[in-house]
mmCIF file of C-alpha atoms in Angstrom:
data_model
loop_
_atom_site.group_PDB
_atom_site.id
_atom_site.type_symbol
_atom_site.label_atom_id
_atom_site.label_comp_id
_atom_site.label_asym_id
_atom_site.label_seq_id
_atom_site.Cartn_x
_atom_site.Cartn_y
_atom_site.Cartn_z
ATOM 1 C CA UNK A 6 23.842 28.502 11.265
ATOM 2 C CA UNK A 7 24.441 31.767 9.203
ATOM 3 C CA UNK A 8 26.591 29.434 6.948
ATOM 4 C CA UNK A 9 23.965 27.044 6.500
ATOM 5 C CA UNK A 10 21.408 30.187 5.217
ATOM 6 C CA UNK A 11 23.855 31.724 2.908
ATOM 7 C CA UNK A 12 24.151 27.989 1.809
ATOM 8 C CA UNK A 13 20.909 26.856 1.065
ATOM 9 C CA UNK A 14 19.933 30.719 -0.410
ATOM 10 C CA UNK A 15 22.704 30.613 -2.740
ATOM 11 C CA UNK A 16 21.776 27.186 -3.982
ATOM 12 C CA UNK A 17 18.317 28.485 -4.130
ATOM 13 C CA UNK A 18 19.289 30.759 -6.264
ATOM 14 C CA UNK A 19 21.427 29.204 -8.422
ATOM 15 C CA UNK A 20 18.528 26.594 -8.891
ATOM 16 C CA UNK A 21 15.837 28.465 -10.398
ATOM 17 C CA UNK A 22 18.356 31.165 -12.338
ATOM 18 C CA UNK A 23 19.299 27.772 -14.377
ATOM 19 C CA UNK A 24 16.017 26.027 -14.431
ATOM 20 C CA UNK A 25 14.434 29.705 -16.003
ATOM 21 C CA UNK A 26 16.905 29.807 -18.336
ATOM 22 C CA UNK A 27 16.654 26.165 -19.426
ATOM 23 C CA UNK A 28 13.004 25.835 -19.421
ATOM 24 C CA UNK A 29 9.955 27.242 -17.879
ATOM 25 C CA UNK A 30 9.048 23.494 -16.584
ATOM 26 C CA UNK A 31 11.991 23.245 -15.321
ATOM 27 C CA UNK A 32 11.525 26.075 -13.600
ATOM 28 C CA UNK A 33 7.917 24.888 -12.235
ATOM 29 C CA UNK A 34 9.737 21.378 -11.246
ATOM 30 C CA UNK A 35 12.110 23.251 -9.377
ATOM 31 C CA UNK A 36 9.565 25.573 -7.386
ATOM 32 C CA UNK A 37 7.523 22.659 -6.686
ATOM 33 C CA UNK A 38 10.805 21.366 -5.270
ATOM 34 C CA UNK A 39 10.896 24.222 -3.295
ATOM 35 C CA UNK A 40 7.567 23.837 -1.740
ATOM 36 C CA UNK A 41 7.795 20.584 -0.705
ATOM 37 C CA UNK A 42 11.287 21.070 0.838
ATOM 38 C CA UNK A 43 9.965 23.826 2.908
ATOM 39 C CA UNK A 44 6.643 21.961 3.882
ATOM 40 C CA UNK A 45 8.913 19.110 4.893
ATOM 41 C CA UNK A 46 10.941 21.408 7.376
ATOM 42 C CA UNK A 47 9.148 24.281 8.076
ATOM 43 C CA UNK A 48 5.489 25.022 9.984
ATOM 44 C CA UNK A 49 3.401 24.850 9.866
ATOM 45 C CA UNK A 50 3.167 21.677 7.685
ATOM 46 C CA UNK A 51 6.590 20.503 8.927
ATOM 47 C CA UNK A 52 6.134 17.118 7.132
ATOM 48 C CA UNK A 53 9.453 15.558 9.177
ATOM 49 C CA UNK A 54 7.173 15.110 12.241
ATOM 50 C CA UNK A 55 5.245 12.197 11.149
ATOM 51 C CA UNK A 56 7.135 9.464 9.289
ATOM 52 C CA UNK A 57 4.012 9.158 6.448
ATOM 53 C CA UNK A 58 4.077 12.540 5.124
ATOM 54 C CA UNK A 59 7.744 12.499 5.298
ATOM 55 C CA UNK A 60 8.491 9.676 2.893
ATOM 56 C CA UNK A 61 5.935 11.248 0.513
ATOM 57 C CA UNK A 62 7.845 14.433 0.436
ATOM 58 C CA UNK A 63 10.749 12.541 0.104
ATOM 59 C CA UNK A 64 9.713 10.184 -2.765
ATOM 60 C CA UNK A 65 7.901 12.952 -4.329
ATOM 61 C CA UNK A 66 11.074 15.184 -4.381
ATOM 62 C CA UNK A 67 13.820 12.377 -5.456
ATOM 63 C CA UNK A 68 12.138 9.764 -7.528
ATOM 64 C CA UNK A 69 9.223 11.892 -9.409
ATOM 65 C CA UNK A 70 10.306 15.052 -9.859
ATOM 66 C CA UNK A 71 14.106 14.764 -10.267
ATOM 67 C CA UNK A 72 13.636 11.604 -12.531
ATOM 68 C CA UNK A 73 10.867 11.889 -14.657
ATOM 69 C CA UNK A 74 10.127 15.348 -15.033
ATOM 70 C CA UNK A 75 13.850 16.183 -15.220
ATOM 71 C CA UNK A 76 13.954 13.516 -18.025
ATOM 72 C CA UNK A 77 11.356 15.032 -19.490
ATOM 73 C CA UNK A 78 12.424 18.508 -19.736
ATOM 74 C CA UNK A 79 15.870 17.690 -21.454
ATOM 75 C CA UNK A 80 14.218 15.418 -24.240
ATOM 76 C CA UNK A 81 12.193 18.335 -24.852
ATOM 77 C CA UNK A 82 14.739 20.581 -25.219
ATOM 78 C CA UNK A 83 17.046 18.381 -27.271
ATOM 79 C CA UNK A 84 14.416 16.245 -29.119
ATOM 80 C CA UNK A 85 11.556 18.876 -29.437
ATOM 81 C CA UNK A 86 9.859 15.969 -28.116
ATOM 82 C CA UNK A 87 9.296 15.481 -24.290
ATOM 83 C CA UNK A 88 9.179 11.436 -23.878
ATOM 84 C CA UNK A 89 10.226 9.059 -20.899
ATOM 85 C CA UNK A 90 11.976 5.752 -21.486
ATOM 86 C CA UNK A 91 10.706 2.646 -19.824
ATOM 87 C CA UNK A 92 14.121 2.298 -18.353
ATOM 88 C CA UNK A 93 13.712 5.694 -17.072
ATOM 89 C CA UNK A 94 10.195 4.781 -15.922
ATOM 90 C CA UNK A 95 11.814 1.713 -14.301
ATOM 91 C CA UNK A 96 14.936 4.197 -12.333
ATOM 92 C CA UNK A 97 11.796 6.370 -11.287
ATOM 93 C CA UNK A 98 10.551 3.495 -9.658
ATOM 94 C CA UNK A 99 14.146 2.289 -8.002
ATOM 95 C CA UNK A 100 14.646 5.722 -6.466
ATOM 96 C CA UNK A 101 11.023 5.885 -5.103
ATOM 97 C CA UNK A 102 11.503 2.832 -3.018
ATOM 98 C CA UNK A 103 15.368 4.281 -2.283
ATOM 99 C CA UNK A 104 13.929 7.154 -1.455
ATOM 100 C CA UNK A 105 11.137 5.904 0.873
ATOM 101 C CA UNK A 106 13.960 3.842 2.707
ATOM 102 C CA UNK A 107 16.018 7.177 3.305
ATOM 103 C CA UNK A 108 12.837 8.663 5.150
ATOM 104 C CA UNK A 109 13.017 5.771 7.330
ATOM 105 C CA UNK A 110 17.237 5.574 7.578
ATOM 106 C CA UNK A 111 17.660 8.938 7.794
ATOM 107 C CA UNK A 112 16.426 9.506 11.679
ATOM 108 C CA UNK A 113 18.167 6.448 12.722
ATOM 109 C CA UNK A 114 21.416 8.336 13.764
ATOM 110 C CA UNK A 115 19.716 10.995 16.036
ATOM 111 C CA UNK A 116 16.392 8.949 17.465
ATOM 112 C CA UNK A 117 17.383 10.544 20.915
ATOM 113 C CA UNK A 118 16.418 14.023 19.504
ATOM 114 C CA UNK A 119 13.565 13.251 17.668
ATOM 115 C CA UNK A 120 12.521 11.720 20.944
ATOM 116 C CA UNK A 121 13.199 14.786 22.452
ATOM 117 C CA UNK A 122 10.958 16.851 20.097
ATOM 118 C CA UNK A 123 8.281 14.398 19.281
ATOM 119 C CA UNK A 124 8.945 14.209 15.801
ATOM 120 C CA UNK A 125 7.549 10.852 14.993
ATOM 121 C CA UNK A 126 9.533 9.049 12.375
ATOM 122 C CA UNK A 127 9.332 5.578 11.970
ATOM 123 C CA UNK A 128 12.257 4.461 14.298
ATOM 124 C CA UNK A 129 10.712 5.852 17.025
ATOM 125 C CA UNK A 130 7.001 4.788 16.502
ATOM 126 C CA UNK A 131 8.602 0.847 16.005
ATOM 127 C CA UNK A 132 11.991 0.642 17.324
ATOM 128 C CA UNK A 133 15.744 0.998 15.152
ATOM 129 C CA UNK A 134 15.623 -2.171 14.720
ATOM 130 C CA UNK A 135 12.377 -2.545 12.452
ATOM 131 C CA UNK A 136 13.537 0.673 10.749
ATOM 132 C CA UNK A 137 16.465 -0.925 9.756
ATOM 133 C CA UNK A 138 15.054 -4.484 8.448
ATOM 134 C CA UNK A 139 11.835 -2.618 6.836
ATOM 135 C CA UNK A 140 14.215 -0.578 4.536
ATOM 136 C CA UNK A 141 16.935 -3.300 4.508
ATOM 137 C CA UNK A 142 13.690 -5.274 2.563
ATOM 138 C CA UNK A 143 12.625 -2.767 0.767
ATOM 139 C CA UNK A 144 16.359 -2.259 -0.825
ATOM 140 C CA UNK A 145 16.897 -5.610 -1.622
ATOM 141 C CA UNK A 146 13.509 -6.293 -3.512
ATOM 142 C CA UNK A 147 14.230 -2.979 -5.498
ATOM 143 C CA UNK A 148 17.326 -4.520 -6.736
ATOM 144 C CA UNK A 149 15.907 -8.090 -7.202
ATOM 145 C CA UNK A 150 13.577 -6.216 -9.006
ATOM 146 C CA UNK A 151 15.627 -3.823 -11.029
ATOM 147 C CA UNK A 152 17.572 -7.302 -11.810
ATOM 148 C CA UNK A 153 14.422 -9.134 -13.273
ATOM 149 C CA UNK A 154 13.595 -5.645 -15.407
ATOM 150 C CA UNK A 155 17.207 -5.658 -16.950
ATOM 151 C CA UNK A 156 16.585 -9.692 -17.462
ATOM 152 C CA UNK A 157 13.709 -8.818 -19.636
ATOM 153 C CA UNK A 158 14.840 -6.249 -21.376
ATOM 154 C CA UNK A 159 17.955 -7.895 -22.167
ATOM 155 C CA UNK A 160 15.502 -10.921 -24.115
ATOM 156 C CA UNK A 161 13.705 -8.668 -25.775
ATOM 157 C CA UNK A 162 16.420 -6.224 -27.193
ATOM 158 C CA UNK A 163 18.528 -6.592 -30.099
ATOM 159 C CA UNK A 164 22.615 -7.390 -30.427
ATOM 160 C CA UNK A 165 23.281 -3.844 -30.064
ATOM 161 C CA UNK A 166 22.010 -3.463 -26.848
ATOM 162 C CA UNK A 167 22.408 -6.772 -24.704
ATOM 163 C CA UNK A 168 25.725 -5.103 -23.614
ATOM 164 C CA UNK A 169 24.226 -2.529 -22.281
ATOM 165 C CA UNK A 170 21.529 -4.290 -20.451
ATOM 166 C CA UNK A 171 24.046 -7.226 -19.584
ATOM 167 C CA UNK A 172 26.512 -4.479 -17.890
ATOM 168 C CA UNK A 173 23.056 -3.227 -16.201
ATOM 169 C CA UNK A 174 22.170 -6.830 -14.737
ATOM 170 C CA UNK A 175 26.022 -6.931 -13.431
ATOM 171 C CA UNK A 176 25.984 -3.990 -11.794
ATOM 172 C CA UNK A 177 23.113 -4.255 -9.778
ATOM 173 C CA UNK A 178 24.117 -7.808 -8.715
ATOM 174 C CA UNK A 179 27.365 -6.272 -7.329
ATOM 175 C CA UNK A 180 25.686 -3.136 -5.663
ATOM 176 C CA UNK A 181 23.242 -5.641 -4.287
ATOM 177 C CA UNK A 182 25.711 -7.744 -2.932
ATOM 178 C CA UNK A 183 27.671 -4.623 -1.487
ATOM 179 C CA UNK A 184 24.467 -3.284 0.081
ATOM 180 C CA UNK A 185 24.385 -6.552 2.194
ATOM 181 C CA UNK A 186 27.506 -6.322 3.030
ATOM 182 C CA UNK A 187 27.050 -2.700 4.523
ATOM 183 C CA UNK A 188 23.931 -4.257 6.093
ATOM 184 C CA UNK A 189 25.146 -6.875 8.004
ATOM 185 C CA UNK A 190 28.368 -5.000 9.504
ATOM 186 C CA UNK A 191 25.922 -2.396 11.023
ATOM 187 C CA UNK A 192 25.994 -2.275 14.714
ATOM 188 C CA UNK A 193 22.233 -1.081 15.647
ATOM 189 C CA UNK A 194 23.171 -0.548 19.386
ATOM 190 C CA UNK A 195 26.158 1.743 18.148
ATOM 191 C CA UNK A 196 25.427 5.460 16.883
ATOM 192 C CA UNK A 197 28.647 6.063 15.375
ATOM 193 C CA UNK A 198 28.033 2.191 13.320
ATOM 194 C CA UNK A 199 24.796 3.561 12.475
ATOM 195 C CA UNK A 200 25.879 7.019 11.424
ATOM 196 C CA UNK A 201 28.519 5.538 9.471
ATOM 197 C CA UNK A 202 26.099 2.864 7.988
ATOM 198 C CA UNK A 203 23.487 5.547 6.789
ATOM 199 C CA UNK A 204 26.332 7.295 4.994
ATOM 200 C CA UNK A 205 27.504 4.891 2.674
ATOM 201 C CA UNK A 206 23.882 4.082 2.156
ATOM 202 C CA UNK A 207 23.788 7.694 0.360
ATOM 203 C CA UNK A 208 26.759 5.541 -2.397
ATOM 204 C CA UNK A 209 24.295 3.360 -2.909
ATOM 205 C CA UNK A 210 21.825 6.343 -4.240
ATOM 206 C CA UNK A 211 23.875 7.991 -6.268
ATOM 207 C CA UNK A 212 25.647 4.640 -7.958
ATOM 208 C CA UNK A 213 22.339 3.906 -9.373
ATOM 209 C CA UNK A 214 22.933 7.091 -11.562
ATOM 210 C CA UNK A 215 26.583 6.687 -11.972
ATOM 211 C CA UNK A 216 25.662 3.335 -13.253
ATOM 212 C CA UNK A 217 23.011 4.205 -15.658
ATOM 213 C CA UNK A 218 25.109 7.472 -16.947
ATOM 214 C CA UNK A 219 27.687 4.877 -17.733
ATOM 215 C CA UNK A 220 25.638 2.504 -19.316
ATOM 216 C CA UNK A 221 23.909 4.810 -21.406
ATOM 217 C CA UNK A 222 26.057 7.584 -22.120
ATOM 218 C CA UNK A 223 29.344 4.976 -22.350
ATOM 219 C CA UNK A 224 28.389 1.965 -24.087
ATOM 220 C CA UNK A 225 25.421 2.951 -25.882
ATOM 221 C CA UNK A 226 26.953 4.848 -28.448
#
């Protein structure tokens, strides 16, 4: 537990020494940050006892503030001009409904101790199993979605960039078909399946950037 503090101080720390030096709304991005983190784990808010408030903090946290104001604060500084991309409007989006799905993944390896403490995520209030399919759903119609964006965009955009939005289309069509892959080999009546399950689901998260990164720092050029 003492680890864990000097952990989470340090990073703390290291967080808003950067995001001050960068920029002061980066600095106000990461405080808010801050706040809700500690709502969402501390009383007397303690958002992680009821599922709703939860995902808010959650989505608020990952898909807004990271995405759009983070975008926002490094066009500033480079462009002089803060702006946000439609494709970065559309990512926004994609992590908000990845996000919402890790509120409701996240307590699926330990329902026996929320249970316990009455913390009243989603699992418990309608069973693993609903949990599971909900944000299984939810997943797949972000990438279906994501898909049909890249499918526009890809009309509408000139030579130069149909690669890019090509390699974007491809990509989510193989994470898609990976995700359902790592969905149908879960065992729900298994905690170590499930634990196991939930943790590649985190890949998943962070491809989406990995992806983009590549597409648009890589083959945009």
């Amino acid at each position: 537990i003492k680890n864990a503090y000097r952990i989470i101080y340090l990073a703390m720390f290291i967080s808003i020494v950067c995001a001050a030096y960068i920029s002061f709304i980066l600095l106000g991005i990461v405080i808010c940050s801050l706040l809700i983190g500690m709502a969402y784990s501390l009383p007397p808010f303690y958002f992680k006892k009821h599922h709703l408030p939860a995902a808010l903090a959650i989505t608020t946290g990952l898909g807004i503030l990271v995405n759009l104001g983070g975008f926002y604060v490094f066009t500033s500084n480079i462009y002089g001009t803060g702006y946000i991309t439609n494709d970065v409007w559309f990512l926004a989006i994609f992590i908000v409904a990845f996000s919402i799905v890790i509120a409701w993944f996240k307590d699926l390896p330990d329902m026996a101790g929320d249970a316990k403490y009455n913390i009243k995520t989603f699992a418990i209030l309608y069973s693993a199993r609903t949990a599971f399919y909900a944000g299984t759903s939810l997943v797949l119609t972000a990438y279906m979605a994501n898909i049909y964006f890249n499918l526009k965009m890809l009309e509408q955009s000139s030579c130069l960039s149909k690669g890019v939005y090509g390699v974007l289309i491809q990509g989510h069509i193989l994470l898609l078909i990976l995700f359902l892959v790592n969905a149908f080999i879960v065992n729900l009546k298994s905690q170590v399946s499930i634990t196991r399950f939930y943790k590649r689901f985190w890949l998943f998260f962070f491809a989406e950037y990995v992806l983009y990164l590549f597409v648009f720092l890589v083959l945009n050029k």
